[in-house]
PDB file of C-alpha atoms in Angstrom:
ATOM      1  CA  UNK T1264     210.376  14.631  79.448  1.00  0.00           C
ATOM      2  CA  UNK T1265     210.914  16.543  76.175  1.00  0.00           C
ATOM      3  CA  UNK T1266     213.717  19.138  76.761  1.00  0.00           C
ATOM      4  CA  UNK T1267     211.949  22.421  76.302  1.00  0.00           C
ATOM      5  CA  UNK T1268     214.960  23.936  74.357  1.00  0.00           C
ATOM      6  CA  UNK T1269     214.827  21.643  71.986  1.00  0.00           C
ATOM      7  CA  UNK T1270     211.348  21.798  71.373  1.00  0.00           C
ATOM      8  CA  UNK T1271     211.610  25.504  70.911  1.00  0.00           C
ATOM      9  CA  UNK T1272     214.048  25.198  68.538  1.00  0.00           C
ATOM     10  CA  UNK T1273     212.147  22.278  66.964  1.00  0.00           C
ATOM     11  CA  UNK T1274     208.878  24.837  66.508  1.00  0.00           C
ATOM     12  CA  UNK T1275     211.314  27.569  65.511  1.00  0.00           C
ATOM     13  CA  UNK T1276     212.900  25.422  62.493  1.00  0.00           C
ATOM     14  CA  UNK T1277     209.573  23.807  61.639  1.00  0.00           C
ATOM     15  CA  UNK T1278     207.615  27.327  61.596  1.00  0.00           C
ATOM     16  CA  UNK T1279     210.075  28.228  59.335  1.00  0.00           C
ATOM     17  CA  UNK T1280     209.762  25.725  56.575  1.00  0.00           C
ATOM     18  CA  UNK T1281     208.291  26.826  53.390  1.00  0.00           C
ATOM     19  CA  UNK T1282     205.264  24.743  53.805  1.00  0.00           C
ATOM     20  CA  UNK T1283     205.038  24.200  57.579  1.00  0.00           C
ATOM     21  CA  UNK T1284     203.851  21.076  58.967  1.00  0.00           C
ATOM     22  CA  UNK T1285     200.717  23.027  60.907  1.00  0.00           C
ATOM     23  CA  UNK T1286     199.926  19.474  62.931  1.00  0.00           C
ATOM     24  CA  UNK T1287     204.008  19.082  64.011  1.00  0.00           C
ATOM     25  CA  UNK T1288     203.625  22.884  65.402  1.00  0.00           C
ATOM     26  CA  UNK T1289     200.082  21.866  66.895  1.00  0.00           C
ATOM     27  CA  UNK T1290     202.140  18.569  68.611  1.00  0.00           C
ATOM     28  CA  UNK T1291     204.677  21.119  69.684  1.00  0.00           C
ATOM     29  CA  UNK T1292     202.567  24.023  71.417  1.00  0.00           C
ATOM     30  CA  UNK T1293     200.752  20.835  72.797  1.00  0.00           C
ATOM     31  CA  UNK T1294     204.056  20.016  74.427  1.00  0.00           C
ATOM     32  CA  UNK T1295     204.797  23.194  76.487  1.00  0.00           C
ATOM     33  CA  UNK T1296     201.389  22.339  78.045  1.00  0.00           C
ATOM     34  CA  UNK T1297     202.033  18.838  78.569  1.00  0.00           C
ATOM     35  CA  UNK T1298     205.129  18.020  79.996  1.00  0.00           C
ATOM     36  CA  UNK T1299     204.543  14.489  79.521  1.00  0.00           C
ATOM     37  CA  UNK T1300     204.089  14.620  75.743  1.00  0.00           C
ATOM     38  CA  UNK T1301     207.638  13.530  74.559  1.00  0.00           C
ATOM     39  CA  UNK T1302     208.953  12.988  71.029  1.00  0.00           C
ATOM     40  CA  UNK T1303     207.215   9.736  71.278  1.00  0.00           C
ATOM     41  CA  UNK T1304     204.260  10.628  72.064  1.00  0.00           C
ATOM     42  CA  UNK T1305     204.521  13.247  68.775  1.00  0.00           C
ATOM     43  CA  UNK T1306     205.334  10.359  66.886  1.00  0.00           C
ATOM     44  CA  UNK T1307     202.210   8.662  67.846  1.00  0.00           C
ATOM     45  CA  UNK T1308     199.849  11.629  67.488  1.00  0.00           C
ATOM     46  CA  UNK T1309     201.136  11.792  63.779  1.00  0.00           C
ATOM     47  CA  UNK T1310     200.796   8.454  62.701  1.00  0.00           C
ATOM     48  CA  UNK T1311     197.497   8.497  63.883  1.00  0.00           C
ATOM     49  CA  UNK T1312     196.578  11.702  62.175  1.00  0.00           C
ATOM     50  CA  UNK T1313     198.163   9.867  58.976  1.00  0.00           C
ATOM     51  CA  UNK T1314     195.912   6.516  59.831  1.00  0.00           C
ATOM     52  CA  UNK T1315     193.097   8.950  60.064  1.00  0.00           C
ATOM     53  CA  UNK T1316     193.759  11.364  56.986  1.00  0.00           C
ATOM     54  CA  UNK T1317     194.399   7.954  55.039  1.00  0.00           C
ATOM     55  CA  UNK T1318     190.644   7.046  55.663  1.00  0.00           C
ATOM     56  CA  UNK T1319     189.583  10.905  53.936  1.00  0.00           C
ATOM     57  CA  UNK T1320     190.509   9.933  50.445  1.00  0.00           C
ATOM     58  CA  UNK T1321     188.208   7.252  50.037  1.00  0.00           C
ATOM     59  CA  UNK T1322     185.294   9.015  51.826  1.00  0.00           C
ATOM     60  CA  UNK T1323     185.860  12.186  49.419  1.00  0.00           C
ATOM     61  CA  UNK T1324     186.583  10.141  46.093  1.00  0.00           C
ATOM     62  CA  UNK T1325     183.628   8.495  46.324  1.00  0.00           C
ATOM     63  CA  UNK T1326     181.168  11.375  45.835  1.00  0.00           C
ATOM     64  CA  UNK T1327     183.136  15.169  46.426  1.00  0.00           C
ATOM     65  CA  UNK T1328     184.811  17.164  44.550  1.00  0.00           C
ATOM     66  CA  UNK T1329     187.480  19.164  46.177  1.00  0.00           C
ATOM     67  CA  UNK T1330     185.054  22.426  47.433  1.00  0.00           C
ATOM     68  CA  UNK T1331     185.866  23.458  50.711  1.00  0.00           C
ATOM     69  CA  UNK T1332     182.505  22.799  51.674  1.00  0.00           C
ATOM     70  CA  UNK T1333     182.154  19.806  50.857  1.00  0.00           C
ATOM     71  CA  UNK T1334     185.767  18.837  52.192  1.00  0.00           C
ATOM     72  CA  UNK T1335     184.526  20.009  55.289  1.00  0.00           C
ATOM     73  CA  UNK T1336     181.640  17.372  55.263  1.00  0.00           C
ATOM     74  CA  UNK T1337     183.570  14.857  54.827  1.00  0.00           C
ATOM     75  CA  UNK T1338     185.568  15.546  57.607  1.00  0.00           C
ATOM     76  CA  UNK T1339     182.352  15.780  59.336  1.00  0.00           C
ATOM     77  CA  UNK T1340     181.242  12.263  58.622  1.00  0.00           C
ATOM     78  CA  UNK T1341     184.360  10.665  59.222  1.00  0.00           C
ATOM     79  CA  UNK T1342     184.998  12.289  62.801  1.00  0.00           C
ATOM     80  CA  UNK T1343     182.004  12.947  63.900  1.00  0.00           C
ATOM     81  CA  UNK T1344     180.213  10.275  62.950  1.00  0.00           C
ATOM     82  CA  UNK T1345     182.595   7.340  62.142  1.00  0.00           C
ATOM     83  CA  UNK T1346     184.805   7.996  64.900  1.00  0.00           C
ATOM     84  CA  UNK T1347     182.635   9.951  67.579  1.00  0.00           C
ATOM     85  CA  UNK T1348     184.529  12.989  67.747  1.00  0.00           C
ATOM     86  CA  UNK T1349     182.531  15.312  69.547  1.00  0.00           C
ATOM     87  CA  UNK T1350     182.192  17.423  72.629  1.00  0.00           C
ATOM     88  CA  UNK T1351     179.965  19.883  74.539  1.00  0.00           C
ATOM     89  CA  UNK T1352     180.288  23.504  75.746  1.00  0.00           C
ATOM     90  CA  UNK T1353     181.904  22.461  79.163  1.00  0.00           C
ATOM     91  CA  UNK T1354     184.825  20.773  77.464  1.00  0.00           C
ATOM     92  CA  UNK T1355     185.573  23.857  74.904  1.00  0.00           C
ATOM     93  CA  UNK T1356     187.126  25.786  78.418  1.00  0.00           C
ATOM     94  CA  UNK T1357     189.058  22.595  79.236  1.00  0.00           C
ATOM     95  CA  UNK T1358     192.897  23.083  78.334  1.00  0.00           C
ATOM     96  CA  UNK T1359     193.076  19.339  77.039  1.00  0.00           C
ATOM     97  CA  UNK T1360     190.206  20.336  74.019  1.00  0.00           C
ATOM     98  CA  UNK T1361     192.543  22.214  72.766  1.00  0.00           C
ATOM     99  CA  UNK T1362     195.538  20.028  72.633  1.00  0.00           C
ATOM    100  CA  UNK T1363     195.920  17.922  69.219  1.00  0.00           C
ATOM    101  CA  UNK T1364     197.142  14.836  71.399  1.00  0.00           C
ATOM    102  CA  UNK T1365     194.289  14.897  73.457  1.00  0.00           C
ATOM    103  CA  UNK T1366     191.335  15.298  70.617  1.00  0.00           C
TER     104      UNK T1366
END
């Protein structure tokens, strides 16, 4: 179990940081929820977000510019549609939709 001080403090420090790491303090709020999301199981929720956002680049290079719009069809395509990210109305008012290590 990840001590809850220290994960506090963790969020605290990192919230702090000129240019916060917004999916570390996702990880972390996911934690208070999920007491059995440990620093390990961080760990493996980022280097899957990094696996993932290293498969962006060459999806956007290809044919975007960098237009939030356009940015935000390309996320579209790879998530939704390469990877089958997806849900339905009954699983926006579930507690897990909402935490990054469950998406």
């Amino acid at each position: 179990m990840y001590e809850t001080t220290g994960r506090r403090q963790r969020f605290a420090e990192a919230a702090r940081e000129e240019r916060p790491d917004l999916a570390l303090l996702c990880l972390l709020l996911a934690a208070e929820a999920d007491d059995g999301l440990d620093e390990s199981g961080i760990d493996a929720a980022q280097i899957e977000l990094d696996r993932l956002a290293g498969e962006l680049p060459a999806l956007a290079s290809a044919r975007l510019r960098p237009e939030p719009s356009r940015w935000a069809r390309a996320l579209a395509e790879l998530l939704g549609e390469r990877h089958g990210f997806q849900g339905g109305p009954a699983d926006y008012r579930r507690l897990e939709s909402s935490l990054l290590h469950e998406v």
